[in-house]
Amino acid sequence: MSVIRAQQIKKTYNPKTIPVHALRGVDLNIEKGEFTAIVGPSGSGKTTLLNIIGGLDRPSDGSIEVGGRDISALSDNQLIDFRKKYIGFVFQAYNLIPVFTAKENIEFVMLLQKKSKAERDARVSELLSAVGMTDKIDKRPSELSGGQQQRVAVARALASKPTFILADEPTANLDSKSTSDLLDIMAKLNQDENVTFVFSTHDQRVIDRARRVITLDDGVIISDNIIN
Amino acid sequence: MSAIVIGVAATVFIMAFIAGQMQSFIANTIKNEISHIQIHHPEYKVEYDVSLTMSDIEEKLSDISKLENIQAVTSKTIANGIISSAKASRGIMIAGIDPEEEKKLTQMNQNVIEGEYLSAEKRNPILIGKRLADKLKVGVRKKLVLRFQDKDGEIIDAAFRIVGIFQTSRNNFDEGTVFVRQPDLNKLLNIEDAAHKVAILLQDEKGIAQNKEKLQRLSPGLLVETYEEISPEVRLFKSQIDISAKFIMTIIMLALFFGIINTMLMAVLERYRELGMLMSVGMNKVRVFSMIVLETFLIGLISAPLGMLVGYIAIQLTAKNGIDLSAYSEGMSEFGMSSIVYPALSSNAYMQVAVAVLITTILASVYPAYKAIKLKPVEAIRKI
Ligand SMILES: Nc1ncnc2c1ncn2[C@@H]1O[C@H](COP(=O)(O)OP(=O)(O)O)[C@@H](O)[C@H]1O
Ligand SMILES: [Mg+2]
C-alpha cells in the first residue's frame, strides 16, 4: 500500500518576481515500511519535497496523496490536523522546546491529541526506552547532547503513532558516533515496528544505511535505487 | 518584565503622591479654614453684611456641642474693614473669635510665631499675619487702628494692640485676616449674643451627612453647609486630582502597552523556530494565539503585584517623613498646599491599578499573538 503518492510535483518560489524552480516535476511513491533516503546536493530541492509531502507547504502544480487522501485540497486548519495525526517530523535542529524536559516534549504532542494521563505516561516510557533514553526522562534539551536531542525528537515524532516519519537532514549537526546511534535506532524501529521513514541527507554514511535511495538534482529525480 | 514592574511601581507611587497631596490639601483646608460644617445666616454669604447675624448664639453652641460626633464647635463674628498703622493701611477681614474654642478647631494658636496668642487678660488684643505686619511695618506690642461699620452702618474706629504675629502656609490669608476676641468685636459692632458663622469640627468625617441633617434640624432657617459645599476649591481639586491621576495612569498604561508589545514581539521572533516546530507538529492557530496571550497575561500577573509591592514599599518609606518639596514649591503655599507630601493610596486604588495592568497586558498581547499565528511553519523552519 502506498502511503505517499506524488505525481508531477512542481514548486516554484517567488513565481512573480525572481522565480526559483525548486521542483520541476517529481513523481514519487512510498510504500508502508520503507526506509528511504532522499539525497542530492544542497539546493537540489530535498527540503522542499519533504515539506510538500508533510503538508507544511503546497505544491505549485501536481497532486499529492497521503494515505489515499488528496492533501492539496485541505485548508490550512485541516492541514494542521492532518500533520498532527499522520506525520511525525524530525528537523535538523530545534526540535525540542527548551523549557520542557524530554518527557514533557514527548508528552505535549499527545496532549494536543487529548490522550489520557495514563496513556501518555505509558507511551512516553515505551518511546524513551525505544530510543535508549529512559535515564534522561527528566532532562531538558540543554542538558542533552545533540544526538540525544535527536533521539528524543524521534521519540516525539513517534508519539502520535504517525503513518510515517519525515526527517530533514536529522544528522546534519551530529558527530559520526551520534549519527550511527541515531540510525541504529531508526533502523530498529523500522524493522521491529514497521515504522516508515523518509529522510533527506547528503551524508554518505547515512546514505549507506538506507534501503532505498532517491537522488534529486536541480528539482528532478535522477535516480531511484532499491538496495538489498 | 522589569519594565512592567517599574511601570506599575511608578503608577502606584505617583497616584499615591497625588492622593497624598489631595488629602493634605483637604485636611489643611478643613483644619485651617473651613472645619467640617459651617452655619450662616442664609443671606450672609450673598451680602456679607454685618447685620446678617445668627442670634441666641450661646444657646445654639451648647445645643450643638451636645450632638454626637462633635469634636469642637465655635462661632465667629466677622467684619470687613481697614487696618492702619502709622505707616500704612490695608483692607482686611476682622475675625472675632473665642480664643479657647478656636484653638480646638483651627489650632490658630500654633501658628503664632512671635508674641502670644489671644488671651482674656489684655485690653483689645489683636493677632495679625506676618505678611501684614511686614506691609504695615509693625511688630508685637504696636498699636493699630481698625475702621469698620457697625450693624447700623456707623463708622467705628477702634485701637487694638498687637499681641502676636501668626504665619500659615496661605499667604493671602496671612495678609488679609486679623483676629480679635469676639466680645470685643461684638461690642464695637453693637451686636450681642450673635455671630456670623458657626464652625463645627467632627470627630469622624464619615458621619458628615448625618451631622449636617441634625444641625439643619437644630437651626431652622439657617444655611448649613459641609466643607465640600463651601469650598469650590476642594471640589475642583478633588475632580482635578481625579482627572490627573487617571491621565497619568493612562499614560503609564500606554507606555506599558507598547513596552509589552515590544517585549512579546521580540519573544515571538526569538522563538520563531520553536513556534514553527510547534505548528508543524500540529499545534493549531487557536492554541498558538492563546499560548502567547496567556504567556503575556502570566507575565502581567506576576509583574503587577510585584510592581505594586515595590510601589507600596516606596510609599511606606516616604509616607513616614513625607517628601519635602519646599525646594520646588515656592507657589504652593499660596494655594494652601503644604510643601511636604505624604504619599498615601487606598486599597481601592491599588485594585484599580491592578485591573488596569491586567487589561493592558491582555490587550498588548493580541498583536504579538496575531503575529505568531501569521507565521508560516515552512518559513520558520527554513531559518534553521
Ligand atoms: N522560501 C524560499 N524562497 C525562495 N527560494 C527558495 C525558498 N526555499 C528554498 N528555495 C530555493 O529552492 C531551491 C531548493 O531548496 P531546498 O529545497 O532547500 O534544497 P535542499 O534542501 O536540497 O538544500 C534552492 O535553490 C533554494 O534556494
Ligand atoms: Mg534542505
XYZ file of C-alpha atoms in Angstrom, chain B:
384
model
C 9.110 42.195 32.719
C 11.176 44.533 34.849
C 9.717 47.328 32.723
C 6.252 46.291 33.826
C 7.316 46.127 37.448
C 8.822 49.612 37.271
C 5.827 50.952 35.367
C 3.388 49.602 37.896
C 5.506 50.790 40.815
C 5.698 54.243 39.255
C 1.955 54.362 38.669
C 1.190 53.310 42.193
C 3.665 55.758 43.625
C 2.591 58.729 41.536
C -1.024 58.052 42.323
C -0.179 57.826 45.998
C 1.740 61.052 45.712
C -1.205 62.796 44.114
C -3.644 61.287 46.564
C -1.402 62.333 49.439
C -1.287 65.833 48.104
C -5.041 65.937 47.773
C -5.602 64.561 51.234
C -3.218 67.013 52.788
C -4.841 69.854 50.890
C -8.285 68.844 52.046
C -7.119 68.141 55.561
C -5.417 71.537 55.649
C -8.476 73.239 54.303
C -10.630 71.592 56.913
C -8.202 72.180 59.693
C -7.190 75.740 58.966
C -10.071 77.255 57.169
C -13.418 75.673 56.923
C -13.817 72.928 59.506
C -16.275 70.217 58.540
C -19.556 72.081 58.715
C -20.460 75.756 58.858
C -23.673 77.534 59.635
C -24.545 81.032 58.430
C -27.456 83.343 58.100
C -28.873 82.302 54.729
C -28.208 85.704 53.153
C -24.887 86.340 54.801
C -22.904 84.699 52.052
C -24.617 86.788 49.425
C -24.268 90.153 51.087
C -21.572 89.789 53.728
C -23.440 92.377 55.699
C -22.570 92.650 59.390
C -26.221 92.859 60.280
C -26.930 89.359 58.947
C -26.167 87.596 62.199
C -27.473 84.485 63.863
C -28.976 85.213 67.254
C -29.048 83.301 70.557
C -25.633 82.021 69.712
C -24.709 80.834 73.217
C -27.665 78.501 73.376
C -27.085 77.287 69.846
C -23.469 76.399 70.549
C -24.344 74.494 73.688
C -27.083 72.576 71.808
C -24.703 71.686 69.033
C -21.976 70.547 71.381
C -24.410 68.013 72.818
C -24.826 66.270 69.453
C -22.955 63.094 68.631
C -19.656 63.086 66.740
C -18.859 66.718 67.542
C -15.198 67.401 68.203
C -15.449 71.151 68.649
C -17.754 73.996 67.819
C -17.260 77.710 67.864
C -18.753 80.890 66.494
C -17.157 83.797 64.716
C -18.070 87.379 64.204
C -16.762 88.850 61.003
C -16.340 92.401 59.834
C -14.626 93.880 56.846
C -12.627 96.965 57.402
C -9.378 98.816 57.088
C -6.372 98.397 59.312
C -3.903 101.250 59.718
C -0.529 101.648 61.292
C 1.388 104.881 61.448
C 2.994 103.905 58.141
C 0.298 102.236 56.033
C -3.186 100.901 55.829
C -4.864 97.941 54.150
C -8.250 96.337 53.663
C -8.730 93.284 55.808
C -11.228 90.892 57.260
C -11.593 91.052 61.023
C -12.494 87.787 62.682
C -13.862 87.913 66.209
C -13.121 84.548 67.761
C -13.455 82.695 71.001
C -9.717 82.100 71.544
C -10.108 78.920 73.565
C -12.628 77.262 71.241
C -10.795 78.410 68.130
C -7.732 76.597 69.432
C -9.650 73.360 69.260
C -10.902 73.977 65.752
C -8.157 75.568 63.745
C -5.274 75.405 66.180
C -4.693 79.033 65.406
C -2.506 79.297 68.500
C 0.044 77.040 66.866
C 0.527 79.487 64.032
C 1.750 82.260 66.321
C 5.408 82.849 65.571
C 6.012 85.987 67.587
C 4.417 87.260 70.794
C 1.498 85.249 72.050
C -1.993 84.024 71.254
C -5.131 85.979 72.197
C -5.860 85.796 75.913
C -8.503 87.061 78.219
C -6.346 89.492 80.131
C -5.210 92.340 77.906
C -7.420 95.055 76.522
C -8.335 94.917 72.789
C -5.628 92.488 71.726
C -5.173 91.638 68.032
C -3.363 88.888 66.175
C -2.104 89.683 62.687
C -0.273 87.779 59.989
C 3.424 88.096 59.373
C 2.941 89.370 55.853
C 0.513 92.024 57.001
C 2.843 93.058 59.809
C 5.613 93.497 57.241
C 3.367 95.552 54.967
C 2.261 97.752 57.839
C 5.823 97.838 59.176
C 4.739 96.983 62.694
C 5.678 94.410 65.304
C 4.410 92.949 68.550
C 3.014 95.449 71.108
C 2.469 98.103 68.445
C -0.889 99.796 68.213
C -3.150 99.589 65.181
C -6.411 101.240 64.314
C -9.300 99.270 62.836
C -12.042 101.076 60.961
C -15.304 99.380 60.010
C -19.081 99.828 60.003
C -21.191 98.621 62.887
C -24.509 96.863 62.396
C -26.312 100.179 61.992
C -23.867 101.454 59.396
C -21.969 103.794 61.727
C -18.250 104.078 61.055
C -16.286 102.814 64.008
C -12.620 103.438 64.754
C -11.033 101.319 67.404
C -7.496 100.918 68.660
C -6.015 97.414 69.106
C -2.644 96.311 70.324
C -0.715 93.530 68.581
C -0.170 90.644 70.974
C 1.025 88.146 68.433
C 2.005 87.538 64.850
C 0.992 84.390 63.038
C 2.099 82.661 59.912
C 0.333 79.928 57.952
C 1.063 78.362 54.609
C -1.572 80.568 52.985
C -0.181 83.936 52.022
C -3.494 85.550 51.158
C -4.893 84.561 54.480
C -1.892 85.902 56.374
C -2.142 89.185 54.565
C -5.888 89.638 54.712
C -7.166 88.337 58.019
C -6.741 89.594 61.567
C -8.036 88.024 64.764
C -9.593 89.737 67.765
C -11.702 88.478 70.654
C -15.318 88.005 69.765
C -16.745 90.015 72.697
C -14.500 92.965 71.812
C -15.693 92.939 68.217
C -19.336 92.315 69.096
C -19.361 95.273 71.397
C -17.941 97.545 68.703
C -20.407 96.191 66.118
C -23.201 96.720 68.573
C -24.397 93.133 68.439
C -24.988 90.813 71.356
C -25.166 87.041 71.726
C -24.854 86.801 67.969
C -22.343 85.718 65.329
C -21.943 85.408 61.583
C -20.543 81.965 61.420
C -20.653 78.748 63.388
C -17.925 76.255 62.547
C -18.031 72.627 63.610
C -15.270 70.076 63.624
C -16.364 66.449 63.656
C -14.705 63.521 65.335
C -15.224 61.347 62.297
C -15.620 62.809 58.851
C -17.656 59.821 57.698
C -20.649 60.957 59.698
C -20.773 64.314 57.962
C -24.059 63.740 56.150
C -25.985 62.722 59.274
C -24.451 65.553 61.248
C -25.432 68.038 58.607
C -29.003 66.806 58.778
C -29.183 67.050 62.549
C -27.639 70.503 62.512
C -30.132 71.660 59.927
C -32.947 70.481 62.185
C -31.403 72.369 65.093
C -31.066 75.506 63.001
C -34.239 76.108 61.063
C -33.940 78.897 58.562
C -30.151 78.902 58.652
C -27.737 77.736 56.000
C -25.878 74.569 56.987
C -23.087 73.517 54.635
C -20.371 70.897 54.548
C -16.815 71.780 53.593
C -17.297 70.442 50.097
C -20.286 72.678 49.585
C -18.441 75.652 50.981
C -15.171 75.336 49.215
C -15.300 75.194 45.452
C -11.541 74.701 45.594
C -11.921 71.414 47.402
C -14.460 70.213 44.884
C -12.390 71.411 41.973
C -9.245 69.972 43.447
C -10.848 66.632 44.045
C -12.083 66.335 40.489
C -8.888 67.795 39.096
C -6.768 65.341 41.023
C -9.005 62.554 39.897
C -8.572 63.558 36.302
C -4.827 63.957 36.509
C -4.451 60.628 38.312
C -6.431 58.959 35.539
C -4.414 60.820 32.952
C -1.110 59.727 34.433
C -2.391 56.202 34.776
C -3.441 56.226 31.130
C -0.034 57.457 30.013
C 1.812 54.867 32.041
C -0.555 52.163 30.827
C 0.106 53.273 27.263
C 3.833 53.072 27.859
C 3.288 49.668 29.385
C 1.136 48.681 26.429
C 3.836 49.431 23.891
C 6.515 48.033 26.170
C 4.702 44.725 26.391
C 4.018 44.621 22.666
C 7.696 45.183 22.048
C 8.809 42.561 24.551
C 6.369 39.947 23.367
C 7.098 40.626 19.726
C 10.747 40.022 20.481
C 9.805 36.860 22.312
C 7.782 35.673 19.329
C 10.614 36.432 16.907
C 13.142 34.761 19.146
C 11.021 31.652 19.211
C 10.179 31.732 15.558
C 11.662 28.309 15.006
C 10.164 26.859 18.129
C 6.749 28.166 17.140
C 7.264 26.849 13.619
C 8.100 23.463 15.050
C 5.040 23.539 17.293
C 2.816 24.391 14.366
C 4.483 21.705 12.225
C 3.726 19.018 14.745
C 0.109 20.052 14.931
C -0.432 22.952 17.285
C -3.254 24.929 15.731
C -3.641 28.686 15.481
C -6.118 28.998 18.295
C -3.676 27.293 20.609
C -0.684 29.318 19.472
C -2.695 32.507 19.858
C -3.941 31.646 23.312
C -0.486 30.476 24.306
C 1.030 33.901 23.567
C -1.868 35.739 25.195
C -1.671 33.518 28.238
C 2.072 33.928 28.494
C 1.763 37.698 28.382
C -1.042 37.561 30.869
C 1.084 35.490 33.223
C 3.903 37.992 32.909
C 1.397 40.695 33.840
C 0.031 38.573 36.629
C 3.480 38.233 38.148
C 4.800 41.709 37.441
C 1.735 43.657 38.513
C 1.730 42.502 42.146
C 5.496 42.800 42.219
C 5.286 46.366 40.926
C 2.587 47.151 43.430
C 4.730 45.750 46.174
C 7.657 47.924 45.106
C 5.312 50.914 44.884
C 3.839 50.047 48.260
C 7.275 49.858 49.851
C 8.230 53.193 48.288
C 5.012 54.686 49.625
C 5.566 53.292 53.094
C 9.157 54.532 53.146
C 8.245 58.053 52.096
C 4.954 58.246 53.979
C 6.696 58.288 57.339
C 8.573 61.509 56.846
C 6.887 62.795 53.746
C 8.568 64.182 50.677
C 9.784 67.710 51.219
C 9.000 69.742 48.162
C 9.794 73.091 49.691
C 12.759 73.475 47.358
C 10.449 73.341 44.334
C 7.257 74.673 45.779
C 7.526 78.431 46.016
C 3.962 78.915 44.845
C 2.284 76.009 46.533
C 1.681 77.625 49.869
C -0.405 80.292 48.145
C -2.960 77.617 47.460
C -2.910 76.140 50.909
C -0.835 73.162 49.874
C 1.731 72.038 52.306
C 5.177 71.591 50.895
C 5.605 68.179 52.466
C 3.663 65.451 50.753
C 2.785 62.210 52.475
C 2.020 59.651 49.767
C -0.986 57.524 50.594
C -3.082 55.218 48.491
C -6.323 53.476 49.202
C -6.660 49.753 48.647
C -9.266 50.661 46.090
C -6.689 52.498 44.011
C -4.327 49.532 44.212
C -7.125 47.426 42.801
C -7.680 49.914 40.012
C -4.024 49.798 39.033
C -4.027 46.011 39.161
C -7.058 45.753 36.925
C -5.671 48.355 34.531
C -2.383 46.486 34.257
C -4.067 43.176 33.585
C -6.331 44.667 30.949
C -3.378 46.423 29.355
C -1.379 43.212 29.311
C -4.134 41.268 27.650
C -4.703 43.981 25.058
C -0.984 44.250 24.429
C -0.658 40.516 23.907
C -3.069 40.466 20.989
C -0.738 41.910 18.378
C 2.255 39.637 19.120
C -0.110 36.680 19.262
C -1.550 37.698 15.908
C 1.984 37.934 14.524
C 2.682 34.466 15.860
C -0.240 32.848 14.076
C 0.586 34.665 10.838
C 3.903 32.867 10.830
C 4.235 30.150 8.234
C 5.808 26.988 9.634
C 7.764 26.308 6.440
C 9.422 29.686 6.601
C 10.081 29.415 10.292
C 11.698 26.041 9.823
C 13.731 27.232 6.828
C 15.542 29.529 9.211
C 17.050 26.539 10.963
